Coordinates of C-alpha atoms in Angstrom, one line a residue:
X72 CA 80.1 255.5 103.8
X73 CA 82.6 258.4 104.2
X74 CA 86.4 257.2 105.2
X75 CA 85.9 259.4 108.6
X76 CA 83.2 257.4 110.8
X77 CA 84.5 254.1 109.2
X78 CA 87.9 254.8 110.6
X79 CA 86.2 255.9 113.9
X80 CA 84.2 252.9 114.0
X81 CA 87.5 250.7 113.8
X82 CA 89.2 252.7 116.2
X83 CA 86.4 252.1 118.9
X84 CA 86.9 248.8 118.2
X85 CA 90.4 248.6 119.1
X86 CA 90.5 250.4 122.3
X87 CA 87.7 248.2 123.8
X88 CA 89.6 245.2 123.2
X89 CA 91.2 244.6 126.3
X90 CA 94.0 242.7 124.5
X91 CA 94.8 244.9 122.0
X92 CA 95.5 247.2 125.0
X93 CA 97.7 245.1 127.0
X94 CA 99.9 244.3 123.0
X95 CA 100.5 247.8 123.4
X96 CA 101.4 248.3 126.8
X97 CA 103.6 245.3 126.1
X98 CA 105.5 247.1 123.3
X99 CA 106.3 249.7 126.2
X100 CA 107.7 247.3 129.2
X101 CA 109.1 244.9 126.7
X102 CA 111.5 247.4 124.9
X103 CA 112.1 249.2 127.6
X104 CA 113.1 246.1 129.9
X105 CA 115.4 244.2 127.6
X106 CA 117.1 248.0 126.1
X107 CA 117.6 248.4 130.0
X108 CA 119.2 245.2 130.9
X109 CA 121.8 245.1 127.3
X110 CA 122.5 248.7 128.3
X111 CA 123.8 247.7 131.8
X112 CA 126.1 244.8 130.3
X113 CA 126.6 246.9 127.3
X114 CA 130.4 245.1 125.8
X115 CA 129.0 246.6 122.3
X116 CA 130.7 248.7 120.1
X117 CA 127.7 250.2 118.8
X118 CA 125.9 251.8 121.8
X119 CA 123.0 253.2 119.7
X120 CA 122.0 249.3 119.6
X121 CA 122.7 248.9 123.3
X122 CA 120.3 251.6 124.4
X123 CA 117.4 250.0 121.4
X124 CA 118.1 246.2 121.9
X125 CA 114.8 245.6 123.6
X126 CA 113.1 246.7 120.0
X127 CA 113.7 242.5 119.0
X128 CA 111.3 242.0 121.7
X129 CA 108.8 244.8 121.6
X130 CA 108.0 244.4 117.9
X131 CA 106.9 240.9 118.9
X132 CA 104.0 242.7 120.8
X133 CA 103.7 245.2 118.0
X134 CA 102.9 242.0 115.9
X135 CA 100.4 240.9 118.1
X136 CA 98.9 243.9 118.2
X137 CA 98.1 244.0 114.2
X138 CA 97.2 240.2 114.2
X139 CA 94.7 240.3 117.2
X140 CA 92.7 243.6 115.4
X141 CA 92.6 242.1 111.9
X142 CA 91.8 238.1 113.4
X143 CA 89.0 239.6 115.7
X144 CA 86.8 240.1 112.7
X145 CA 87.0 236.7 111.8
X146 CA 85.8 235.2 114.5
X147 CA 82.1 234.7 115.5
X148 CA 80.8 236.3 111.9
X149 CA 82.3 239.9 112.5
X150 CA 83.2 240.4 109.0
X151 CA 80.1 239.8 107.3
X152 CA 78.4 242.5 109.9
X153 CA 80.9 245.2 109.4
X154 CA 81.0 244.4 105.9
X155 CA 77.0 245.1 106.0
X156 CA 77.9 248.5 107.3
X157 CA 80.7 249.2 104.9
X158 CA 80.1 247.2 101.6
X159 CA 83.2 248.9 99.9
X160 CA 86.0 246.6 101.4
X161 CA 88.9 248.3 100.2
X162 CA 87.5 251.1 101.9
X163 CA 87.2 249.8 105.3
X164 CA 90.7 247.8 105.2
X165 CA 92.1 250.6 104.8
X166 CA 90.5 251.9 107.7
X167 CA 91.4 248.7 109.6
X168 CA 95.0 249.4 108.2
X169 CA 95.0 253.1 109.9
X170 CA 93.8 252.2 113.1
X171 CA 96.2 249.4 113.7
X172 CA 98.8 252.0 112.5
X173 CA 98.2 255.5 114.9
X174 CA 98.6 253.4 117.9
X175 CA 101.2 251.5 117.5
X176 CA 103.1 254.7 116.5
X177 CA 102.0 257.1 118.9
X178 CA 103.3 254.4 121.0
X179 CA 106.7 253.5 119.4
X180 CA 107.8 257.2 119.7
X181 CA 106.8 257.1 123.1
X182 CA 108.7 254.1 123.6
X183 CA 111.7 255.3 121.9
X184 CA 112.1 258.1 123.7
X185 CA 111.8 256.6 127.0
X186 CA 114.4 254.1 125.8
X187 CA 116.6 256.5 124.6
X188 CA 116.2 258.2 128.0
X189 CA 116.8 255.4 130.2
X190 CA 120.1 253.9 128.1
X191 CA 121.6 257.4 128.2
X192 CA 121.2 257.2 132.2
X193 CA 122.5 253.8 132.2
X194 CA 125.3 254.6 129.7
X195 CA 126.1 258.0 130.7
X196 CA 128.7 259.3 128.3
X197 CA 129.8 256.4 126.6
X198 CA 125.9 256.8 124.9
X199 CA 124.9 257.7 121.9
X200 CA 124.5 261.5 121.4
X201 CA 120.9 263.4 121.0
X202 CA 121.5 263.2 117.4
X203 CA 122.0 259.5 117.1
X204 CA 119.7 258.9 119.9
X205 CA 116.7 261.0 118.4
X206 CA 117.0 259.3 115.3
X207 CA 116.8 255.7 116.8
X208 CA 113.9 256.6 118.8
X209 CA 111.8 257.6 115.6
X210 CA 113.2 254.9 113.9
X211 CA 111.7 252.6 117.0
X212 CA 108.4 254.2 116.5
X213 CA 108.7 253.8 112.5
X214 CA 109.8 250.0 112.6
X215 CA 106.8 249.2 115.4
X216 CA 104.3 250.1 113.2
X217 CA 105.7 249.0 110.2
X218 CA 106.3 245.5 111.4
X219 CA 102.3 245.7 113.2
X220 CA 100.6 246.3 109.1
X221 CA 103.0 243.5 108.2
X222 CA 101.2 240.9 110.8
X223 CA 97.9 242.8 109.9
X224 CA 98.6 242.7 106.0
X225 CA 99.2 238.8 106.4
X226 CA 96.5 237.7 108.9
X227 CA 94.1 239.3 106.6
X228 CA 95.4 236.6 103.8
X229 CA 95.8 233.6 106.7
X230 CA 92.5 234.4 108.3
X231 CA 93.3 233.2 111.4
X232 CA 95.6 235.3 114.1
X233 CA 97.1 231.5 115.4
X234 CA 98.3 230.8 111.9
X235 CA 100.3 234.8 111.7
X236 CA 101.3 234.3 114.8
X237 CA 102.4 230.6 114.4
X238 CA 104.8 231.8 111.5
X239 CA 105.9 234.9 112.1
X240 CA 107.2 234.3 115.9
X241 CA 109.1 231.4 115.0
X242 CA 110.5 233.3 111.8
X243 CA 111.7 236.4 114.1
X244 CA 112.9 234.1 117.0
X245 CA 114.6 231.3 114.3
X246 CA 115.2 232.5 111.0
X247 CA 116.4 235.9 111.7
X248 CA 118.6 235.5 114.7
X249 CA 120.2 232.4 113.8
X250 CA 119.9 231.7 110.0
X251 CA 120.0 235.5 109.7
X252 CA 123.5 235.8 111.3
X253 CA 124.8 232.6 109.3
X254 CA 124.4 234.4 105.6
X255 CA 125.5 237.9 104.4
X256 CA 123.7 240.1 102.2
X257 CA 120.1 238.6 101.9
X258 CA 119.5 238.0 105.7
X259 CA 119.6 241.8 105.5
X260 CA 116.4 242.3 103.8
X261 CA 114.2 240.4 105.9
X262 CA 111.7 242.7 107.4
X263 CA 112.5 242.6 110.7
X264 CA 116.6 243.3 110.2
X265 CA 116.5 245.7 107.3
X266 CA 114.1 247.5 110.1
X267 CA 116.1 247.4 112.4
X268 CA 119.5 249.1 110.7
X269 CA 117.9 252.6 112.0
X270 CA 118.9 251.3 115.6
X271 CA 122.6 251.1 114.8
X272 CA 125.4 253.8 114.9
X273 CA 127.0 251.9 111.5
X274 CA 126.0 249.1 109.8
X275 CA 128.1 247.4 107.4
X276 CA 125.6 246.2 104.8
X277 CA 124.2 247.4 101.6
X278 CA 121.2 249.2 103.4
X279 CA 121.5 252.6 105.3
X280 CA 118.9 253.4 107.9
X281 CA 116.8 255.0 106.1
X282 CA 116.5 252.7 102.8
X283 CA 116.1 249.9 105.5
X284 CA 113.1 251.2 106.4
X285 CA 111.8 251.9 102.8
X286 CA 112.6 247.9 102.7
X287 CA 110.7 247.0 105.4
X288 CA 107.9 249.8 104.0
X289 CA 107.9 247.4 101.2
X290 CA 107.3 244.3 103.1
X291 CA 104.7 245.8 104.6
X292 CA 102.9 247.5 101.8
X293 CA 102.9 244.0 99.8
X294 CA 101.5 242.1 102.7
X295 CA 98.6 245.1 102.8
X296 CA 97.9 244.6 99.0
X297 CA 97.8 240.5 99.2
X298 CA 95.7 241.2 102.5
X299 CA 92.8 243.8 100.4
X300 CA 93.2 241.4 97.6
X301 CA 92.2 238.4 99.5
X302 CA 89.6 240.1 101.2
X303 CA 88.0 241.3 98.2
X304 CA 88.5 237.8 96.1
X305 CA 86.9 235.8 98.9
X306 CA 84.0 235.3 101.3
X307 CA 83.3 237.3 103.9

């Protein structure tokens, strides 16, 4: 089967699953709430982070989002029916991957922007400038849906959404804020912070905004490859 009506078949899939719709509408109210409330007691320094401090809790809902799309089709027999429809599954992970990806970034840029929008009101001129700004709303949009194929790349090896979700929320919540903040230099890879450097007006690690996004590209991509490899080694 071509890569076309596979992709539309997975994308039909997402928007009639009620709580795939509410992860993304979460992203939304999420980032913008908590960028809102750091920008009104913004003390920071760096007040491209003020306006995009609500991203920690948004790409918790991007998460969800990839989990809940890949962990539906292992529930109830779903694999081995689409797999009957599309034998190849490289083929229709890849689709899976896609339409877990479009979303979540048509609605990270959206999000970003409206963050950027509502800090700058909040901050006034003691915000980030367009240029600063514009660049931490892509980078919103680019982290989302990087960190959403990360969940989906690792629930497809897991098999089961409460496991992903089990260790990835405590990771973001535990290991990167707190252990994170307590060592130099390797914290700063973890997917989520190198992610995450985009958001800030300086940064004084190794990684620039740009190369922390090729990092967290990285994460992502190997979770995708260990998620099509375990999908093709094992039962449907």
């Amino acid at each position: 089967m071509p890569f076309a009506p596979v992709l539309h078949a997975e994308w039909i899939k997402i928007r009639t699953l009620r709580p795939l719709v509410g992860s993304l509408a979460a992203v939304l109210v999420a980032t913008v709430a908590f960028s809102a409330l750091a920008s009104a007691d913004a003390e920071e320094t760096d007040p491209l982070y003020s306006v995009f401090f609500g991203v920690s809790f948004g790409q918790i809902a991007a998460i969800a989002f990839g989990t809940t799309a890949v962990a539906s089709e292992f529930r109830g027999g779903a694999l081995r029916l689409t797999l009957a429809a599309v034998p190849d599954r490289r083929r229709w992970f890849a689709a899976k991957a896609t339409a877990v990806a479009l979303p979540v970034l048509a609605t990270g840029l959206g999000t970003g922007l409206v963050t950027l929008l509502v800090g700058k009101a909040v901050l006034g001129d003691s915000g980030p400038n367009w240029t600063e700004g514009l660049r931490g709303a892509v980078g919103c949009g680019v982290h989302l849906t990087l960190m959403a194929l990360f969940a989906a790349g690792l629930t497809a090896v897991l098999r089961s959404g409460v496991a992903t979700l089990s260790v990835l929320i405590p990771f973001l919540l535990i290991v990167s804020f707190v252990i994170g903040d307590m060592s130099s230099g390797v914290a700063d890879l973890l997917p989520d912070r190198a992610g995450q450097v985009v958001l800030h007006s300086a940064h004084d690690g190794a990684l620039g905004p740009w190369s922390g996004l090729a990092v967290a590209a990285l994460w992502s991509a190997a979770a995708l490859s260990a998620g099509a490899w375990s999908l093709c080694r094992r039962d449907a």
